[in-house]
Amino acid sequence: MSAVIEFKDINKHYDDSDFSIDNFNLDVEEGDIVTIIGTSGCGKTTVLKMINGLIEPSSGEIFINGSPISNADVVELRRGIGYAIQGTLLFPHLTIRDNIAYVPNLINESNEKIESDVLKWINIVGLDESLLERYPHELSGGQQQRVGIARALAASPKILLMDEPFSAVDEITRNQLQKELKQIHEKTGITILFVTHDIGEALYLGDKVLVMKDGAIEQYDTPRNVLRHPKTEFVDKLLERTKIIDQK
Amino acid sequence: MLKELWMLFSTQSDFFLNLVIQHLEISLIAVILAIIIGLGLGIFIAEYPRNKWILIVVNLIYTIPSIALFGFMIPVTGVGDTSAIIALTIYGLLPMVRNTYTGIKTIDDKIIEAAKGMGSTDRQLLLKIKLPIAFPHIMAAIRNMTVMTIALCGIASFIGAGGLGVAIYRGITTNNITLIVAGSILISILAIAIDLILGYFEKLSDNGANIGKFINIFKNKKVIAAIVIICVIVGGYIAYQENPSNTVHIASKSYTEEYVMGQILKQTIEDKTNLNVDLTEGVAGGSGTIQSGLEKGDFDLYPEYTGVSWMSILKNTGIYQEDSDFHELNQTYNDDYNMSWYNKYGFENSYGIAVTPEVAEKYDLKTYSDLAAVSNQLTFGAESDFFAREDGLDALSKTYGMNFKDTMDLDVSLKYDAINQGQIDVVEIYETDGRLEDTELVELEDDKHFFPSYYAGTIITNQELADHPEIAKALDALTGKITTEDMVHMNYLVDVKGEEPSEVAHNFLVNKGIIGE
């Protein structure tokens, strides 16, 4: 197994905040879904945004497929990484078709290729093709999330970053979307980093779960091992809550 | 009123159509410039917030009263359309800059981050995300600013620009209410029409769905081609219209006599030469403004009064007397400004003192000195500025030893009523005032030559005389041809009878045989 993403001795400090990430080291294996969980402000989103260069580390290096991203062209880097974020953040002025085709358009794919990509992905995320000419505000929340995933995947990236993408939808829709994401992952085999604050979602989706607290790693392991051998009191507590909910 | 308006529009449709075209031309050029510059500045500030001070500067400029902003342009770019366009453009900047800036700044940060995280370059981010989403804000600004510019353009005639303001301004200065209303109504109609059209586009852009459709219109090559063709045609038309080499630019000041004289010059030159005449009527600021227009080459000639140019252009303090000072006046114009006092028309519009025939008979009055002897029994009336002026009542009283029983400040239009009704016995007059024709008065003789001479004539640049010698011939045809009575009558026809200056001038020139029918 090879590490597709590697954080090496990452430090991040802010002038105007006490929050910091110190000596952060992490390997993400190719084809894994890694869910990242922790209290709010623990640095999980920061870790995600460092991968596509939206946040730069103060020191240390991140490697993707073995090459350091500080040497890479940031625009090229981002176009190779899918990015789906919290809420309904489709571009309001573009049709569903143009939303999905956003990245393929940026990289000037041929019209035929874009059209086939759009059709492929709208089908994969389980939406009707008739929605393609609609605008985002004409779709339900769940449909918008699906378009968000299709948009993130349209240029067939090898890595997909997701920042609480399902937080704005109701529970039934969320369960459906989780299932579908798993199916998409099985079909494509891409590497996914998925930030969530819902431990159930983290355990269900993750091949590995990364538990963070105050900018540091509490535990990084398979869901089974996290459940059976919580490494710290914090992880234990996090699980406690789910167990209580499960018993109910 | 409605009937008069209808008459005015139907008899002078060419005049108004021309003003409407000029009005649209000036406003729309200013609007387009303001959109381009304002959009650029707005984007610049939004992308580089360090330059936010620009917004403060633009805001400050916006607080300058519009009339002052127009005034500031005169020393920089002279009088005429260019200054008006620049002033209107500057005025239109604020709404554009502010709305472009806020339109971009109020976009949800997360949308920007999503677009950035997906690999948009800064340029793609601006063109594909920020501007389209800010578009409703920008469209609202364009609509606002365009309506404002069309309305504001109404006062551009203040600095000699064309447009419907010319009608309003002429209405004010010749006491013609119908003309004022006509100009105002047309401006309102223009503004409302454009507001409705832009409102339609704004409504389209209001909803996210339609922005895309709207922008797609401009992706169509045919539409772009159509826009380019329209621009070329309009540009060509403007360029064709303004063929500078064979156009004479005449200016006139903003009162009845000058409107008439401007028309007389225009029609005579058009009749006697093959030149085109561009007449800028009612230039506010009077002699000083037109003089700087002549120096800059905006104007070539205008009708002026000897005494006025002696004092307000050459800044002489002594009283100007025609016989002794004209040679020096003309010489100074040639030496200092390379301009000539080319000719004089014959009439004089000086100040004078007049009494009713009854008073003249009762006291046997012929001269100012006669009047001085009985002044302590009489009431004197004049406009308020005659009491404040240096060559006004105080100096007059001193020269002749006058001491009136009482004095009264009166508006120009009320003076004649006051003396007819016996409220005043003595009145200060302009010798060519049209209202004199309706009033029986005896003008007294200024036996000590207190008032300066104000002979009317043409000031022309020597450059123009050299470029177009045929103008000299045309002007020669007017030399000494207009008597004071002629001028009184023409002013009377405009001020009292409500006739058009162009019509009055035409009839006069034809009757005198100066031009053909």
Tab-separated table of N, CA and C in Angstrom, chain B residues 154-239:
chain	number	residue	atom	x	y	z
B	154	GLY	N	-29.608	67.872	-17.959
B	154	GLY	CA	-30.446	69.046	-18.178
B	154	GLY	C	-29.765	70.336	-17.785
B	155	ILE	N	-28.781	70.274	-16.881
B	155	ILE	CA	-28.101	71.519	-16.535
B	155	ILE	C	-26.752	71.644	-17.244
B	156	ALA	N	-26.481	70.715	-18.162
B	156	ALA	CA	-25.202	70.780	-18.878
B	156	ALA	C	-25.145	71.985	-19.801
B	157	SER	N	-26.312	72.511	-20.179
B	157	SER	CA	-26.313	73.683	-21.051
B	157	SER	C	-25.721	74.883	-20.313
B	158	PHE	N	-25.674	74.784	-19.006
B	158	PHE	CA	-25.045	75.809	-18.175
B	158	PHE	C	-23.606	76.061	-18.613
B	159	ILE	N	-22.929	75.028	-19.082
B	159	ILE	CA	-21.562	75.236	-19.559
B	159	ILE	C	-21.487	75.062	-21.065
B	160	GLY	N	-22.570	75.398	-21.733
B	160	GLY	CA	-22.499	75.478	-23.188
B	160	GLY	C	-22.661	74.167	-23.914
B	161	ALA	N	-23.066	73.104	-23.192
B	161	ALA	CA	-23.299	71.844	-23.888
B	161	ALA	C	-24.715	71.856	-24.451
B	162	GLY	N	-24.953	70.987	-25.400
B	162	GLY	CA	-26.286	70.917	-25.984
B	162	GLY	C	-27.224	70.118	-25.100
B	163	GLY	N	-28.341	69.695	-25.671
B	163	GLY	CA	-29.297	68.907	-24.931
B	163	GLY	C	-30.500	69.723	-24.530
B	164	LEU	N	-31.447	69.044	-23.873
B	164	LEU	CA	-32.721	69.695	-23.574
B	164	LEU	C	-32.591	70.837	-22.577
B	165	GLY	N	-31.469	70.860	-21.839
B	165	GLY	CA	-31.229	71.978	-20.936
B	165	GLY	C	-31.234	73.305	-21.684
B	166	VAL	N	-30.839	73.268	-22.958
B	166	VAL	CA	-30.830	74.488	-23.769
B	166	VAL	C	-32.232	75.095	-23.801
B	167	ALA	N	-33.233	74.246	-23.995
B	167	ALA	CA	-34.608	74.738	-24.025
B	167	ALA	C	-35.006	75.321	-22.673
B	168	ILE	N	-34.674	74.603	-21.603
B	168	ILE	CA	-35.039	75.069	-20.265
B	168	ILE	C	-34.348	76.391	-19.954
B	169	TYR	N	-33.065	76.415	-20.243
B	169	TYR	CA	-32.280	77.599	-19.909
B	169	TYR	C	-32.752	78.796	-20.722
B	170	ARG	N	-33.059	78.541	-21.974
B	170	ARG	CA	-33.544	79.636	-22.795
B	170	ARG	C	-34.911	80.107	-22.295
B	171	GLY	N	-35.723	79.140	-21.861
B	171	GLY	CA	-37.023	79.491	-21.297
B	171	GLY	C	-36.884	80.383	-20.078
B	172	ILE	N	-35.930	80.048	-19.218
B	172	ILE	CA	-35.728	80.844	-18.002
B	172	ILE	C	-35.265	82.255	-18.366
B	173	THR	N	-34.297	82.332	-19.287
B	173	THR	CA	-33.706	83.639	-19.542
B	173	THR	C	-34.561	84.512	-20.451
B	174	THR	N	-35.503	83.926	-21.174
B	174	THR	CA	-36.372	84.779	-21.976
B	174	THR	C	-37.793	84.775	-21.437
B	175	ASN	N	-37.934	84.305	-20.199
B	175	ASN	CA	-39.217	84.392	-19.527
B	175	ASN	C	-40.299	83.642	-20.296
B	176	ASN	N	-39.955	82.434	-20.791
B	176	ASN	CA	-40.897	81.663	-21.586
B	176	ASN	C	-41.202	80.346	-20.870
B	177	ILE	N	-42.303	80.354	-20.095
B	177	ILE	CA	-42.626	79.204	-19.237
B	177	ILE	C	-42.869	77.942	-20.071
B	178	THR	N	-43.550	78.118	-21.202
B	178	THR	CA	-43.871	76.953	-22.034
B	178	THR	C	-42.607	76.209	-22.437
B	179	LEU	N	-41.582	76.989	-22.779
B	179	LEU	CA	-40.319	76.383	-23.199
B	179	LEU	C	-39.685	75.606	-22.043
B	180	ILE	N	-39.755	76.181	-20.840
B	180	ILE	CA	-39.200	75.495	-19.658
B	180	ILE	C	-39.929	74.174	-19.449
B	181	VAL	N	-41.264	74.238	-19.503
B	181	VAL	CA	-42.063	73.027	-19.280
B	181	VAL	C	-41.762	71.993	-20.371
B	182	ALA	N	-41.669	72.463	-21.623
B	182	ALA	CA	-41.424	71.547	-22.736
B	182	ALA	C	-40.111	70.793	-22.532
B	183	GLY	N	-39.046	71.535	-22.204
B	183	GLY	CA	-37.738	70.907	-21.984
B	183	GLY	C	-37.798	69.909	-20.841
B	184	SER	N	-38.462	70.311	-19.747
B	184	SER	CA	-38.521	69.441	-18.566
B	184	SER	C	-39.293	68.171	-18.867
B	185	ILE	N	-40.425	68.336	-19.565
B	185	ILE	CA	-41.239	67.154	-19.872
B	185	ILE	C	-40.442	66.165	-20.720
B	186	LEU	N	-39.731	66.686	-21.719
B	186	LEU	CA	-38.969	65.774	-22.577
B	186	LEU	C	-37.881	65.057	-21.783
B	187	ILE	N	-37.219	65.767	-20.873
B	187	ILE	CA	-36.201	65.100	-20.049
B	187	ILE	C	-36.846	63.992	-19.223
B	188	SER	N	-38.005	64.307	-18.623
B	188	SER	CA	-38.687	63.286	-17.816
B	188	SER	C	-39.057	62.081	-18.665
B	189	ILE	N	-39.571	62.344	-19.854
B	189	ILE	CA	-39.968	61.221	-20.719
B	189	ILE	C	-38.759	60.350	-21.052
B	190	LEU	N	-37.656	61.003	-21.407
B	190	LEU	CA	-36.432	60.246	-21.709
B	190	LEU	C	-36.031	59.390	-20.517
B	191	ALA	N	-35.999	60.042	-19.335
B	191	ALA	CA	-35.538	59.345	-18.134
B	191	ALA	C	-36.459	58.167	-17.824
B	192	ILE	N	-37.764	58.391	-17.911
B	192	ILE	CA	-38.711	57.320	-17.586
B	192	ILE	C	-38.591	56.178	-18.596
B	193	ALA	N	-38.475	56.528	-19.872
B	193	ALA	CA	-38.374	55.488	-20.902
B	193	ALA	C	-37.151	54.618	-20.666
B	194	ILE	N	-36.008	55.265	-20.430
B	194	ILE	CA	-34.776	54.498	-20.212
B	194	ILE	C	-34.872	53.695	-18.914
B	195	ASP	N	-35.516	54.289	-17.904
B	195	ASP	CA	-35.680	53.586	-16.636
B	195	ASP	C	-36.494	52.304	-16.840
B	196	LEU	N	-37.547	52.394	-17.642
B	196	LEU	CA	-38.382	51.213	-17.883
B	196	LEU	C	-37.600	50.131	-18.614
B	197	ILE	N	-36.848	50.550	-19.634
B	197	ILE	CA	-36.075	49.572	-20.408
B	197	ILE	C	-35.061	48.880	-19.500
B	198	LEU	N	-34.306	49.688	-18.749
B	198	LEU	CA	-33.288	49.098	-17.878
B	198	LEU	C	-33.935	48.307	-16.746
B	199	GLY	N	-35.115	48.764	-16.314
B	199	GLY	CA	-35.831	48.044	-15.259
B	199	GLY	C	-36.164	46.633	-15.698
B	200	TYR	N	-36.503	46.496	-16.967
B	200	TYR	CA	-36.812	45.181	-17.516
B	200	TYR	C	-35.587	44.274	-17.424
B	201	PHE	N	-34.432	44.810	-17.821
B	201	PHE	CA	-33.193	44.019	-17.746
B	201	PHE	C	-32.844	43.698	-16.299
B	202	GLU	N	-33.078	44.698	-15.431
B	202	GLU	CA	-32.734	44.496	-14.033
B	202	GLU	C	-33.573	43.354	-13.449
B	203	LYS	N	-34.855	43.312	-13.813
B	203	LYS	CA	-35.742	42.286	-13.320
B	203	LYS	C	-35.248	40.914	-13.788
B	204	LEU	N	-34.819	40.859	-15.036
B	204	LEU	CA	-34.263	39.618	-15.565
B	204	LEU	C	-33.094	39.156	-14.720
B	205	SER	N	-32.236	40.133	-14.374
B	205	SER	CA	-30.990	39.767	-13.708
B	205	SER	C	-31.206	39.517	-12.226
B	206	ASP	N	-32.396	39.852	-11.700
B	206	ASP	CA	-32.655	39.770	-10.274
B	206	ASP	C	-32.615	38.356	-9.767
B	207	ASN	N	-33.026	37.447	-10.617
B	207	ASN	CA	-33.139	36.077	-10.142
B	207	ASN	C	-31.992	35.303	-10.770
B	208	GLY	N	-31.359	34.514	-9.894
B	208	GLY	CA	-30.122	33.840	-10.290
B	208	GLY	C	-30.256	33.129	-11.616
B	209	ALA	N	-31.443	32.538	-11.827
B	209	ALA	CA	-31.646	31.746	-13.027
B	209	ALA	C	-31.408	32.571	-14.275
B	210	ASN	N	-31.862	33.848	-14.218
B	210	ASN	CA	-31.849	34.627	-15.440
B	210	ASN	C	-30.510	35.275	-15.757
B	211	ILE	N	-29.659	35.420	-14.730
B	211	ILE	CA	-28.359	36.024	-15.014
B	211	ILE	C	-27.681	35.230	-16.103
B	212	GLY	N	-27.713	33.909	-15.906
B	212	GLY	CA	-27.055	33.036	-16.868
B	212	GLY	C	-27.621	33.233	-18.258
B	213	LYS	N	-28.977	33.270	-18.344
B	213	LYS	CA	-29.613	33.444	-19.643
B	213	LYS	C	-29.196	34.781	-20.238
B	214	PHE	N	-29.200	35.823	-19.367
B	214	PHE	CA	-28.864	37.160	-19.836
B	214	PHE	C	-27.431	37.192	-20.379
B	215	ILE	N	-26.528	36.584	-19.612
B	215	ILE	CA	-25.130	36.593	-20.053
B	215	ILE	C	-24.966	35.793	-21.333
B	216	ASN	N	-25.771	34.726	-21.436
B	216	ASN	CA	-25.683	33.896	-22.635
B	216	ASN	C	-25.996	34.677	-23.903
B	217	ILE	N	-26.876	35.706	-23.765
B	217	ILE	CA	-27.200	36.536	-24.929
B	217	ILE	C	-25.913	37.077	-25.535
B	218	PHE	N	-24.994	37.474	-24.630
B	218	PHE	CA	-23.777	38.121	-25.102
B	218	PHE	C	-22.720	37.127	-25.575
B	219	LYS	N	-23.024	35.827	-25.368
B	219	LYS	CA	-22.088	34.834	-25.895
B	219	LYS	C	-22.358	34.589	-27.371
B	220	ASN	N	-23.553	35.027	-27.783
B	220	ASN	CA	-23.941	34.838	-29.172
B	220	ASN	C	-23.156	35.788	-30.071
B	221	LYS	N	-22.466	35.232	-31.045
B	221	LYS	CA	-21.599	36.061	-31.889
B	221	LYS	C	-22.389	37.091	-32.681
B	222	LYS	N	-23.618	36.712	-33.073
B	222	LYS	CA	-24.439	37.650	-33.836
B	222	LYS	C	-24.750	38.888	-33.015
B	223	VAL	N	-25.056	38.660	-31.739
B	223	VAL	CA	-25.388	39.799	-30.883
B	223	VAL	C	-24.187	40.726	-30.753
B	224	ILE	N	-23.007	40.134	-30.549
B	224	ILE	CA	-21.803	40.955	-30.430
B	224	ILE	C	-21.563	41.725	-31.719
B	225	ALA	N	-21.751	41.039	-32.851
B	225	ALA	CA	-21.564	41.704	-34.140
B	225	ALA	C	-22.532	42.877	-34.276
B	226	ALA	N	-23.800	42.659	-33.861
B	226	ALA	CA	-24.800	43.728	-33.955
B	226	ALA	C	-24.376	44.923	-33.118
B	227	ILE	N	-23.892	44.657	-31.894
B	227	ILE	CA	-23.475	45.754	-31.013
B	227	ILE	C	-22.327	46.529	-31.650
B	228	VAL	N	-21.357	45.795	-32.194
B	228	VAL	CA	-20.205	46.455	-32.821
B	228	VAL	C	-20.678	47.329	-33.978
B	229	ILE	N	-21.586	46.783	-34.812
B	229	ILE	CA	-22.061	47.551	-35.963
B	229	ILE	C	-22.764	48.832	-35.510
B	230	ILE	N	-23.613	48.707	-34.488
B	230	ILE	CA	-24.314	49.895	-33.983
B	230	ILE	C	-23.317	50.937	-33.498
B	231	CYS	N	-22.295	50.491	-32.743
B	231	CYS	CA	-21.279	51.422	-32.237
B	231	CYS	C	-20.583	52.134	-33.395
B	232	VAL	N	-20.241	51.372	-34.428
B	232	VAL	CA	-19.531	51.960	-35.569
B	232	VAL	C	-20.406	53.009	-36.260
B	233	ILE	N	-21.692	52.663	-36.442
B	233	ILE	CA	-22.596	53.603	-37.118
B	233	ILE	C	-22.749	54.878	-36.296
B	234	VAL	N	-23.006	54.706	-34.994
B	234	VAL	CA	-23.181	55.887	-34.134
B	234	VAL	C	-21.909	56.720	-34.114
B	235	GLY	N	-20.768	56.029	-33.960
B	235	GLY	CA	-19.486	56.738	-33.936
B	235	GLY	C	-19.235	57.484	-35.235
B	236	GLY	N	-19.519	56.805	-36.334
B	236	GLY	CA	-19.319	57.424	-37.641
B	236	GLY	C	-20.207	58.632	-37.824
B	237	TYR	N	-21.455	58.496	-37.362
B	237	TYR	CA	-22.413	59.590	-37.480
B	237	TYR	C	-21.906	60.808	-36.703
B	238	ILE	N	-21.416	60.545	-35.465
B	238	ILE	CA	-20.917	61.647	-34.649
B	238	ILE	C	-19.702	62.291	-35.322
B	239	ALA	N	-18.796	61.444	-35.803
B	239	ALA	CA	-17.586	61.962	-36.445
B	239	ALA	C	-17.946	62.771	-37.687
